[in-house]
PDB file of C-alpha atoms in Angstrom:
ATOM      1  CA  MET A   1       0.000   0.000   0.000  1.00  0.00           C
ATOM      2  CA  ASP A   2       1.283   3.489  -0.895  1.00  0.00           C
ATOM      3  CA  VAL A   3       0.877   6.060   1.875  1.00  0.00           C
ATOM      4  CA  ASP A   4      -1.248   9.047   0.838  1.00  0.00           C
ATOM      5  CA  LEU A   5       0.761  12.122   1.880  1.00  0.00           C
ATOM      6  CA  ARG A   6      -2.351  14.301   1.926  1.00  0.00           C
ATOM      7  CA  LYS A   7      -4.033  12.002   4.429  1.00  0.00           C
ATOM      8  CA  LEU A   8      -0.787  11.817   6.379  1.00  0.00           C
ATOM      9  CA  ARG A   9      -0.775  15.621   6.671  1.00  0.00           C
ATOM     10  CA  TYR A  10      -4.384  15.510   7.841  1.00  0.00           C
ATOM     11  CA  PHE A  11      -3.442  12.902  10.446  1.00  0.00           C
ATOM     12  CA  VAL A  12      -0.519  14.993  11.766  1.00  0.00           C
ATOM     13  CA  ALA A  13      -2.761  18.050  12.143  1.00  0.00           C
ATOM     14  CA  VAL A  14      -5.299  16.085  14.192  1.00  0.00           C
ATOM     15  CA  ALA A  15      -2.553  14.377  16.206  1.00  0.00           C
ATOM     16  CA  GLU A  16      -0.949  17.711  17.090  1.00  0.00           C
ATOM     17  CA  GLU A  17      -4.212  19.488  17.878  1.00  0.00           C
ATOM     18  CA  LEU A  18      -6.018  16.469  19.408  1.00  0.00           C
ATOM     19  CA  HIS A  19      -9.191  18.197  18.258  1.00  0.00           C
ATOM     20  CA  PHE A  20     -10.883  17.669  14.907  1.00  0.00           C
ATOM     21  CA  GLY A  21     -12.409  21.150  14.822  1.00  0.00           C
ATOM     22  CA  ARG A  22      -9.109  22.948  15.395  1.00  0.00           C
ATOM     23  CA  ALA A  23      -7.298  20.654  12.976  1.00  0.00           C
ATOM     24  CA  ALA A  24      -9.923  21.290  10.290  1.00  0.00           C
ATOM     25  CA  ALA A  25      -9.560  25.056  10.766  1.00  0.00           C
ATOM     26  CA  ARG A  26      -5.773  24.746  10.546  1.00  0.00           C
ATOM     27  CA  LEU A  27      -6.088  22.735   7.330  1.00  0.00           C
ATOM     28  CA  ARG A  28      -8.848  25.008   5.995  1.00  0.00           C
ATOM     29  CA  ILE A  29     -11.202  22.154   5.253  1.00  0.00           C
ATOM     30  CA  ALA A  30     -14.600  21.207   6.642  1.00  0.00           C
ATOM     31  CA  GLN A  31     -14.582  19.085   9.786  1.00  0.00           C
ATOM     32  CA  PRO A  32     -16.814  16.321   8.304  1.00  0.00           C
ATOM     33  CA  VAL A  33     -14.399  16.015   5.364  1.00  0.00           C
ATOM     34  CA  LEU A  34     -11.474  15.691   7.748  1.00  0.00           C
ATOM     35  CA  SER A  35     -13.264  13.036   9.803  1.00  0.00           C
ATOM     36  CA  ARG A  36     -14.015  11.003   6.670  1.00  0.00           C
ATOM     37  CA  GLN A  37     -10.406  11.250   5.499  1.00  0.00           C
ATOM     38  CA  ILE A  38      -9.079  10.052   8.864  1.00  0.00           C
ATOM     39  CA  ARG A  39     -11.507   7.116   8.920  1.00  0.00           C
ATOM     40  CA  ALA A  40     -10.455   6.192   5.386  1.00  0.00           C
ATOM     41  CA  PHE A  41      -6.786   6.428   6.392  1.00  0.00           C
ATOM     42  CA  GLU A  42      -7.371   4.141   9.364  1.00  0.00           C
ATOM     43  CA  HIS A  43      -9.109   1.678   7.050  1.00  0.00           C
ATOM     44  CA  GLU A  44      -6.172   1.753   4.622  1.00  0.00           C
ATOM     45  CA  LEU A  45      -3.658   1.218   7.420  1.00  0.00           C
ATOM     46  CA  ARG A  46      -5.879  -1.353   9.149  1.00  0.00           C
ATOM     47  CA  ALA A  47      -5.156   0.412  12.430  1.00  0.00           C
ATOM     48  CA  GLU A  48      -7.087   2.627  14.818  1.00  0.00           C
ATOM     49  CA  LEU A  49      -5.192   5.892  15.166  1.00  0.00           C
ATOM     50  CA  PHE A  50      -7.420   7.800  17.595  1.00  0.00           C
ATOM     51  CA  VAL A  51      -9.746   7.034  20.458  1.00  0.00           C
ATOM     52  CA  ARG A  52     -12.458   9.674  20.188  1.00  0.00           C
ATOM     53  CA  ASP A  53     -15.584  10.527  22.090  1.00  0.00           C
ATOM     54  CA  ARG A  54     -17.626  13.683  22.628  1.00  0.00           C
ATOM     55  CA  ARG A  55     -15.123  15.078  25.113  1.00  0.00           C
ATOM     56  CA  SER A  56     -11.673  14.178  23.842  1.00  0.00           C
ATOM     57  CA  THR A  57      -9.456  12.837  21.073  1.00  0.00           C
ATOM     58  CA  VAL A  58      -6.511  10.677  22.156  1.00  0.00           C
ATOM     59  CA  LEU A  59      -3.805   8.975  20.108  1.00  0.00           C
ATOM     60  CA  THR A  60      -3.614   5.198  20.238  1.00  0.00           C
ATOM     61  CA  GLU A  61      -0.263   3.435  20.473  1.00  0.00           C
ATOM     62  CA  ALA A  62      -0.374   2.974  16.688  1.00  0.00           C
ATOM     63  CA  GLY A  63      -1.190   6.656  16.311  1.00  0.00           C
ATOM     64  CA  ARG A  64       1.780   7.691  18.436  1.00  0.00           C
ATOM     65  CA  GLN A  65       4.071   5.526  16.337  1.00  0.00           C
ATOM     66  CA  LEU A  66       2.678   6.986  13.124  1.00  0.00           C
ATOM     67  CA  LEU A  67       3.161  10.534  14.385  1.00  0.00           C
ATOM     68  CA  THR A  68       6.810   9.788  15.201  1.00  0.00           C
ATOM     69  CA  ASP A  69       7.404   8.453  11.682  1.00  0.00           C
ATOM     70  CA  ALA A  70       5.166  10.907   9.836  1.00  0.00           C
ATOM     71  CA  ARG A  71       6.987  14.134  10.627  1.00  0.00           C
ATOM     72  CA  PRO A  72      10.339  13.231   9.010  1.00  0.00           C
ATOM     73  CA  LEU A  73       8.517  11.637   6.076  1.00  0.00           C
ATOM     74  CA  LEU A  74       6.534  14.817   5.386  1.00  0.00           C
ATOM     75  CA  ALA A  75       9.656  16.942   5.842  1.00  0.00           C
ATOM     76  CA  SER A  76      11.484  14.756   3.326  1.00  0.00           C
ATOM     77  CA  ALA A  77       8.649  15.119   0.808  1.00  0.00           C
ATOM     78  CA  GLU A  78       8.654  18.899   1.234  1.00  0.00           C
ATOM     79  CA  ALA A  79      12.435  19.010   0.816  1.00  0.00           C
ATOM     80  CA  LEU A  80      12.133  17.011  -2.407  1.00  0.00           C
ATOM     81  CA  ARG A  81       9.545  19.461  -3.735  1.00  0.00           C
ATOM     82  CA  ARG A  82      11.757  22.445  -2.916  1.00  0.00           C
ATOM     83  CA  ARG A  83      14.826  20.925  -4.587  1.00  0.00           C
ATOM     84  CA  VAL A  84      12.926  20.078  -7.765  1.00  0.00           C
ATOM     85  CA  GLN A  85      11.393  23.552  -7.947  1.00  0.00           C
ATOM     86  CA  ARG A  86      14.776  25.240  -7.515  1.00  0.00           C
ATOM     87  CA  VAL A  87      16.226  23.293 -10.428  1.00  0.00           C
ATOM     88  CA  ALA A  88      13.131  23.763 -12.594  1.00  0.00           C
ATOM     89  CA  HIS A  89      12.980  27.537 -12.171  1.00  0.00           C
ATOM     90  CA  GLY A  90      16.255  28.926 -13.368  1.00  0.00           C
ATOM     91  CA  ARG A  91      19.737  29.130 -11.917  1.00  0.00           C
ATOM     92  CA  PRO A  92      20.646  26.279  -9.550  1.00  0.00           C
ATOM     93  CA  THR A  93      21.189  27.303  -5.932  1.00  0.00           C
ATOM     94  CA  PHE A  94      23.051  25.946  -2.925  1.00  0.00           C
ATOM     95  CA  THR A  95      22.106  27.168   0.549  1.00  0.00           C
ATOM     96  CA  ILE A  96      24.343  26.856   3.603  1.00  0.00           C
ATOM     97  CA  ALA A  97      22.841  27.331   7.071  1.00  0.00           C
ATOM     98  CA  PHE A  98      24.925  28.140  10.136  1.00  0.00           C
ATOM     99  CA  MET A  99      24.517  28.760  13.847  1.00  0.00           C
ATOM    100  CA  PRO A 100      25.529  32.081  15.464  1.00  0.00           C
ATOM    101  CA  GLY A 101      29.270  32.464  15.984  1.00  0.00           C
ATOM    102  CA  LEU A 102      30.279  30.121  13.162  1.00  0.00           C
ATOM    103  CA  LEU A 103      31.904  31.292   9.939  1.00  0.00           C
ATOM    104  CA  VAL A 104      31.115  29.685   6.589  1.00  0.00           C
ATOM    105  CA  THR A 105      32.602  32.283   4.248  1.00  0.00           C
ATOM    106  CA  ALA A 106      35.575  30.196   3.122  1.00  0.00           C
ATOM    107  CA  GLU A 107      33.432  27.167   2.351  1.00  0.00           C
ATOM    108  CA  ALA A 108      30.816  29.250   0.523  1.00  0.00           C
ATOM    109  CA  ARG A 109      33.509  30.818  -1.634  1.00  0.00           C
ATOM    110  CA  ALA A 110      35.087  27.433  -2.338  1.00  0.00           C
ATOM    111  CA  ILE A 111      31.892  25.811  -3.626  1.00  0.00           C
ATOM    112  CA  GLY A 112      31.051  28.948  -5.612  1.00  0.00           C
ATOM    113  CA  GLN A 113      34.470  29.053  -7.270  1.00  0.00           C
ATOM    114  CA  ARG A 114      34.144  25.402  -8.280  1.00  0.00           C
ATOM    115  CA  HIS A 115      30.702  26.028  -9.805  1.00  0.00           C
ATOM    116  CA  PRO A 116      30.523  29.560 -11.253  1.00  0.00           C
ATOM    117  CA  ASP A 117      26.912  29.087 -12.405  1.00  0.00           C
ATOM    118  CA  LEU A 118      25.769  28.128  -8.913  1.00  0.00           C
ATOM    119  CA  ALA A 119      24.031  30.740  -6.741  1.00  0.00           C
ATOM    120  CA  VAL A 120      25.402  30.196  -3.223  1.00  0.00           C
ATOM    121  CA  ASN A 121      23.344  31.551  -0.336  1.00  0.00           C
ATOM    122  CA  VAL A 122      23.873  31.468   3.411  1.00  0.00           C
ATOM    123  CA  VAL A 123      21.299  31.817   6.176  1.00  0.00           C
ATOM    124  CA  ARG A 124      21.643  32.004   9.939  1.00  0.00           C
ATOM    125  CA  THR A 125      19.691  29.523  12.036  1.00  0.00           C
ATOM    126  CA  SER A 126      18.790  29.169  15.711  1.00  0.00           C
ATOM    127  CA  TRP A 127      18.726  26.396  18.312  1.00  0.00           C
ATOM    128  CA  ASP A 128      15.121  25.612  17.317  1.00  0.00           C
ATOM    129  CA  ASP A 129      15.459  25.281  13.522  1.00  0.00           C
ATOM    130  CA  GLN A 130      19.105  24.327  12.877  1.00  0.00           C
ATOM    131  CA  ALA A 131      18.126  20.757  11.924  1.00  0.00           C
ATOM    132  CA  ASP A 132      14.640  21.369  10.507  1.00  0.00           C
ATOM    133  CA  ILE A 133      16.036  23.731   7.892  1.00  0.00           C
ATOM    134  CA  VAL A 134      17.703  20.837   6.041  1.00  0.00           C
ATOM    135  CA  ARG A 135      14.957  18.310   6.733  1.00  0.00           C
ATOM    136  CA  GLU A 136      12.476  20.705   5.105  1.00  0.00           C
ATOM    137  CA  GLY A 137      14.730  21.551   2.163  1.00  0.00           C
ATOM    138  CA  ARG A 138      15.190  25.233   3.023  1.00  0.00           C
ATOM    139  CA  ALA A 139      18.957  24.640   3.091  1.00  0.00           C
ATOM    140  CA  ASP A 140      21.166  22.001   1.511  1.00  0.00           C
ATOM    141  CA  VAL A 141      23.541  21.753   4.471  1.00  0.00           C
ATOM    142  CA  SER A 142      23.542  23.163   7.978  1.00  0.00           C
ATOM    143  CA  TYR A 143      26.334  23.745  10.479  1.00  0.00           C
ATOM    144  CA  VAL A 144      24.696  22.515  13.688  1.00  0.00           C
ATOM    145  CA  ARG A 145      25.623  22.431  17.342  1.00  0.00           C
ATOM    146  CA  LEU A 146      24.808  19.196  19.152  1.00  0.00           C
ATOM    147  CA  PRO A 147      22.538  17.974  20.556  1.00  0.00           C
ATOM    148  CA  VAL A 148      20.002  17.906  17.710  1.00  0.00           C
ATOM    149  CA  ASP A 149      17.223  15.548  16.693  1.00  0.00           C
ATOM    150  CA  GLN A 150      19.153  13.379  14.225  1.00  0.00           C
ATOM    151  CA  ARG A 151      16.173  11.661  12.602  1.00  0.00           C
ATOM    152  CA  GLY A 152      16.395  11.934   8.817  1.00  0.00           C
ATOM    153  CA  LEU A 153      19.854  13.500   8.945  1.00  0.00           C
ATOM    154  CA  CYS A 154      23.429  12.603   8.087  1.00  0.00           C
ATOM    155  CA  LEU A 155      26.061  14.234  10.317  1.00  0.00           C
ATOM    156  CA  ARG A 156      29.769  14.869   9.769  1.00  0.00           C
ATOM    157  CA  PRO A 157      31.606  15.943  12.974  1.00  0.00           C
ATOM    158  CA  LEU A 158      33.861  18.929  12.331  1.00  0.00           C
ATOM    159  CA  PHE A 159      35.303  20.288  15.581  1.00  0.00           C
ATOM    160  CA  THR A 160      34.573  21.019  19.237  1.00  0.00           C
ATOM    161  CA  GLU A 161      34.926  24.176  21.277  1.00  0.00           C
ATOM    162  CA  PRO A 162      34.653  25.136  24.966  1.00  0.00           C
ATOM    163  CA  ARG A 163      31.465  26.459  26.537  1.00  0.00           C
ATOM    164  CA  VAL A 164      31.369  29.543  28.754  1.00  0.00           C
ATOM    165  CA  VAL A 165      28.933  31.172  31.147  1.00  0.00           C
ATOM    166  CA  VAL A 166      27.796  34.696  30.269  1.00  0.00           C
ATOM    167  CA  LEU A 167      27.207  37.022  33.234  1.00  0.00           C
ATOM    168  CA  PRO A 168      26.775  40.765  33.891  1.00  0.00           C
ATOM    169  CA  THR A 169      30.169  42.470  34.009  1.00  0.00           C
ATOM    170  CA  ASP A 170      29.805  43.350  37.695  1.00  0.00           C
ATOM    171  CA  HIS A 171      28.693  39.858  38.724  1.00  0.00           C
ATOM    172  CA  ARG A 172      30.629  38.301  41.635  1.00  0.00           C
ATOM    173  CA  LEU A 173      32.078  35.638  39.280  1.00  0.00           C
ATOM    174  CA  ALA A 174      32.841  37.893  36.316  1.00  0.00           C
ATOM    175  CA  GLY A 175      36.549  38.293  35.676  1.00  0.00           C
ATOM    176  CA  LYS A 176      37.546  34.933  37.124  1.00  0.00           C
ATOM    177  CA  GLU A 177      39.831  32.766  35.026  1.00  0.00           C
ATOM    178  CA  SER A 178      37.297  29.935  35.211  1.00  0.00           C
ATOM    179  CA  VAL A 179      34.403  28.580  37.261  1.00  0.00           C
ATOM    180  CA  ASP A 180      32.821  25.186  37.744  1.00  0.00           C
ATOM    181  CA  LEU A 181      29.132  24.310  37.724  1.00  0.00           C
ATOM    182  CA  ALA A 182      28.971  24.100  41.523  1.00  0.00           C
ATOM    183  CA  GLU A 183      29.764  27.830  41.706  1.00  0.00           C
ATOM    184  CA  LEU A 184      26.723  28.557  39.529  1.00  0.00           C
ATOM    185  CA  VAL A 185      24.248  26.553  41.599  1.00  0.00           C
ATOM    186  CA  GLU A 186      22.433  29.655  42.880  1.00  0.00           C
ATOM    187  CA  GLU A 187      22.192  31.267  39.453  1.00  0.00           C
ATOM    188  CA  ARG A 188      19.137  31.226  37.200  1.00  0.00           C
ATOM    189  CA  LEU A 189      19.598  29.505  33.829  1.00  0.00           C
ATOM    190  CA  LEU A 190      17.677  31.452  31.205  1.00  0.00           C
ATOM    191  CA  GLN A 191      17.877  28.757  28.530  1.00  0.00           C
ATOM    192  CA  ASP A 192      15.911  25.599  28.009  1.00  0.00           C
ATOM    193  CA  PRO A 193      17.762  23.085  30.228  1.00  0.00           C
ATOM    194  CA  ASP A 194      17.904  20.736  27.217  1.00  0.00           C
ATOM    195  CA  ALA A 195      20.557  23.090  25.837  1.00  0.00           C
ATOM    196  CA  VAL A 196      22.707  22.453  28.932  1.00  0.00           C
ATOM    197  CA  PRO A 197      21.926  18.845  29.949  1.00  0.00           C
ATOM    198  CA  GLU A 198      24.544  18.901  32.748  1.00  0.00           C
ATOM    199  CA  TRP A 199      22.490  21.530  34.552  1.00  0.00           C
ATOM    200  CA  ARG A 200      19.689  19.064  35.316  1.00  0.00           C
ATOM    201  CA  TYR A 201      22.043  16.830  37.326  1.00  0.00           C
ATOM    202  CA  LEU A 202      23.845  19.522  39.287  1.00  0.00           C
ATOM    203  CA  PRO A 203      23.832  18.524  43.011  1.00  0.00           C
ATOM    204  CA  ASN A 204      22.042  20.871  45.430  1.00  0.00           C
ATOM    205  CA  ARG A 205      20.557  22.921  42.600  1.00  0.00           C
ATOM    206  CA  ARG A 206      17.203  24.481  43.357  1.00  0.00           C
ATOM    207  CA  SER A 207      14.626  24.032  40.585  1.00  0.00           C
ATOM    208  CA  ASP A 208      14.698  27.769  39.876  1.00  0.00           C
ATOM    209  CA  PRO A 209      15.955  30.484  42.244  1.00  0.00           C
ATOM    210  CA  ASP A 210      13.666  32.992  40.513  1.00  0.00           C
ATOM    211  CA  PRO A 211       9.883  32.402  40.683  1.00  0.00           C
ATOM    212  CA  ARG A 212       9.233  34.350  37.489  1.00  0.00           C
ATOM    213  CA  PRO A 213       8.491  32.318  34.347  1.00  0.00           C
ATOM    214  CA  ARG A 214      11.553  31.669  32.201  1.00  0.00           C
ATOM    215  CA  PRO A 215      11.470  34.157  29.289  1.00  0.00           C
ATOM    216  CA  GLU A 216      11.060  32.862  25.755  1.00  0.00           C
ATOM    217  CA  LEU A 217      14.368  33.674  24.082  1.00  0.00           C
ATOM    218  CA  ASN A 218      14.739  33.086  20.354  1.00  0.00           C
ATOM    219  CA  SER A 219      18.102  34.691  19.627  1.00  0.00           C
ATOM    220  CA  VAL A 220      21.516  35.278  21.150  1.00  0.00           C
ATOM    221  CA  GLU A 221      20.786  38.995  21.232  1.00  0.00           C
ATOM    222  CA  GLU A 222      17.705  38.419  23.398  1.00  0.00           C
ATOM    223  CA  LYS A 223      19.650  36.179  25.759  1.00  0.00           C
ATOM    224  CA  LEU A 224      22.361  38.784  26.233  1.00  0.00           C
ATOM    225  CA  GLU A 225      19.800  41.511  26.892  1.00  0.00           C
ATOM    226  CA  HIS A 226      18.305  39.448  29.709  1.00  0.00           C
ATOM    227  CA  VAL A 227      21.743  38.664  31.141  1.00  0.00           C
ATOM    228  CA  ALA A 228      22.666  42.357  31.135  1.00  0.00           C
ATOM    229  CA  ALA A 229      19.380  43.104  32.939  1.00  0.00           C
ATOM    230  CA  TYR A 230      20.341  40.684  35.755  1.00  0.00           C
ATOM    231  CA  ALA A 231      17.607  38.194  34.818  1.00  0.00           C
ATOM    232  CA  GLY A 232      20.007  35.236  34.896  1.00  0.00           C
ATOM    233  CA  MET A 233      22.867  33.583  33.047  1.00  0.00           C
ATOM    234  CA  VAL A 234      23.310  31.699  29.771  1.00  0.00           C
ATOM    235  CA  ILE A 235      25.779  29.056  28.644  1.00  0.00           C
ATOM    236  CA  LEU A 236      27.188  29.592  25.144  1.00  0.00           C
ATOM    237  CA  PRO A 237      29.911  28.125  22.939  1.00  0.00           C
ATOM    238  CA  LEU A 238      33.060  30.240  23.104  1.00  0.00           C
ATOM    239  CA  SER A 239      32.842  31.435  19.501  1.00  0.00           C
ATOM    240  CA  THR A 240      29.290  32.701  20.021  1.00  0.00           C
ATOM    241  CA  ALA A 241      30.193  34.569  23.202  1.00  0.00           C
ATOM    242  CA  THR A 242      33.259  36.200  21.648  1.00  0.00           C
ATOM    243  CA  PHE A 243      31.389  37.257  18.520  1.00  0.00           C
ATOM    244  CA  TYR A 244      28.552  39.005  20.396  1.00  0.00           C
ATOM    245  CA  THR A 245      30.755  41.299  22.452  1.00  0.00           C
ATOM    246  CA  ARG A 246      29.129  44.068  24.511  1.00  0.00           C
ATOM    247  CA  PRO A 247      30.371  46.117  27.503  1.00  0.00           C
ATOM    248  CA  ASP A 248      27.699  45.057  30.009  1.00  0.00           C
ATOM    249  CA  VAL A 249      28.275  41.276  29.898  1.00  0.00           C
ATOM    250  CA  SER A 250      31.333  39.055  30.153  1.00  0.00           C
ATOM    251  CA  HIS A 251      32.022  35.361  29.746  1.00  0.00           C
ATOM    252  CA  VAL A 252      33.946  32.915  31.914  1.00  0.00           C
ATOM    253  CA  PRO A 253      35.076  29.376  30.958  1.00  0.00           C
ATOM    254  CA  VAL A 254      33.250  26.570  32.797  1.00  0.00           C
ATOM    255  CA  THR A 255      35.788  23.879  33.605  1.00  0.00           C
ATOM    256  CA  ASP A 256      33.480  20.891  34.048  1.00  0.00           C
ATOM    257  CA  LEU A 257      31.262  21.387  31.002  1.00  0.00           C
ATOM    258  CA  GLY A 258      31.977  19.203  27.999  1.00  0.00           C
ATOM    259  CA  HIS A 259      32.941  20.940  24.780  1.00  0.00           C
ATOM    260  CA  ASN A 260      30.288  21.803  22.221  1.00  0.00           C
ATOM    261  CA  GLN A 261      30.392  19.585  19.105  1.00  0.00           C
ATOM    262  CA  VAL A 262      29.917  21.285  15.748  1.00  0.00           C
ATOM    263  CA  CYS A 263      28.770  19.071  12.865  1.00  0.00           C
ATOM    264  CA  LEU A 264      27.699  19.490   9.271  1.00  0.00           C
ATOM    265  CA  ALA A 265      24.183  18.123   8.722  1.00  0.00           C
ATOM    266  CA  TRP A 266      22.240  17.306   5.570  1.00  0.00           C
ATOM    267  CA  ALA A 267      19.091  15.354   4.759  1.00  0.00           C
ATOM    268  CA  GLU A 268      19.814  11.643   4.387  1.00  0.00           C
ATOM    269  CA  ASP A 269      17.655  11.482   1.247  1.00  0.00           C
ATOM    270  CA  ASN A 270      19.478  14.379  -0.435  1.00  0.00           C
ATOM    271  CA  ARG A 271      21.608  12.623  -3.065  1.00  0.00           C
ATOM    272  CA  SER A 272      22.917  15.794  -4.693  1.00  0.00           C
ATOM    273  CA  PRO A 273      26.619  15.491  -5.652  1.00  0.00           C
ATOM    274  CA  LEU A 274      26.999  19.102  -4.520  1.00  0.00           C
ATOM    275  CA  VAL A 275      26.174  18.120  -0.938  1.00  0.00           C
ATOM    276  CA  HIS A 276      28.854  15.458  -0.814  1.00  0.00           C
ATOM    277  CA  GLU A 277      31.343  17.772  -2.493  1.00  0.00           C
ATOM    278  CA  PHE A 278      30.591  20.439   0.109  1.00  0.00           C
ATOM    279  CA  VAL A 279      31.016  17.938   2.948  1.00  0.00           C
ATOM    280  CA  GLU A 280      34.576  17.304   1.807  1.00  0.00           C
ATOM    281  CA  ILE A 281      35.227  21.039   1.474  1.00  0.00           C
ATOM    282  CA  ALA A 282      33.949  21.615   5.013  1.00  0.00           C
ATOM    283  CA  ALA A 283      36.066  18.784   6.397  1.00  0.00           C
ATOM    284  CA  ARG A 284      39.223  20.270   4.858  1.00  0.00           C
ATOM    285  CA  GLN A 285      38.348  23.729   6.197  1.00  0.00           C
ATOM    286  CA  THR A 286      37.903  22.459   9.767  1.00  0.00           C
ATOM    287  CA  PRO A 287      39.991  24.729  12.031  1.00  0.00           C
ATOM    288  CA  GLN A 288      42.893  23.347  14.018  1.00  0.00           C
ATOM    289  CA  PRO A 289      42.792  23.620  17.834  1.00  0.00           C
ATOM    290  CA  ASP A 290      44.948  26.734  17.950  1.00  0.00           C
ATOM    291  CA  ASP A 291      42.819  28.752  15.518  1.00  0.00           C
ATOM    292  CA  ARG A 292      39.254  27.777  16.487  1.00  0.00           C
ATOM    293  CA  ARG A 293      38.776  30.789  18.711  1.00  0.00           C
ATOM    294  CA  GLN A 294      40.042  33.159  16.022  1.00  0.00           C
ATOM    295  CA  ARG A 295      37.810  31.517  13.405  1.00  0.00           C
ATOM    296  CA  GLY A 296      34.723  31.674  15.582  1.00  0.00           C
ATOM    297  CA  SER A 297      35.170  35.236  16.843  1.00  0.00           C
ATOM    298  CA  GLY A 298      36.173  37.102  13.753  1.00  0.00           C
ATOM    299  CA  GLY A 299      32.691  37.798  12.417  1.00  0.00           C
ATOM    300  CA  ALA A 300      29.739  36.030  10.868  1.00  0.00           C
ATOM    301  CA  ALA A 301      28.998  35.164   7.304  1.00  0.00           C
ATOM    302  CA  ARG A 302      26.528  37.468   5.617  1.00  0.00           C
ATOM    303  CA  GLU A 303      23.193  36.414   4.188  1.00  0.00           C
ATOM    304  CA  GLY A 304      22.964  36.555   0.427  1.00  0.00           C
ATOM    305  CA  PHE A 305      26.590  35.669  -0.275  1.00  0.00           C
ATOM    306  CA  ALA A 306      26.901  34.482  -3.865  1.00  0.00           C
TER     307      ALA A 306
END
């Protein structure tokens, strides 16, 4: 049986909303049509996907498994559509995504010089979309910082770099040569703890020394603004901290934090020879230990490079 991607999209909408009315509005179709499509999909799969009554809609075990598998499958289909459209509508393009603090200028120039007819673009990503951007076909490759959801991705490790704590300049720990996590136990971590897994297991750490809700921070700039305003601290890779310099915050190495791993990621179903050529370029451009700090702190690549 071939899986109907349209019905799969309908299923994902209902699974995420757990409400047929909201899912129908999100999909811009009538609710009875959506209900019929889901029943037909269940019949095709020979599996019940939802337990529904007048009060609630709940995923079955089969539904939970399908949702896990459906998202990367739909992302792969969307990436395929984007790649075909780019080739069909004029000059071929190659898009490189990168996280804040990383430089991709040399690699972008190298692939462009090898293929003069290729339009090379770069785009900055964030913690939230650094992997999705390649899964969805919005970029051909992405320089990511682990950990990431690796489903549907191929990864090539490139290098590691230290992590530092960013604090207000007049903080009691600012200016020290280094600190360890135990010295930060009373501080408030502004990031999602998933970004600093070691924080969860820190002995004697209170759940949150500040009763206020953790702010939603979507960029490095926002994080640094909150640090400067004494709202808490953030943990960043060294190259990110040194690139975003400002007089009201400072960074200190954290001795017992593992280094941040930087990898090149691409969609596992992207068979483009350009991707594999770029992977080799990136591997050769990987900085040596004595020049990683210089490479990461000298500036960021600009969007629209070609």
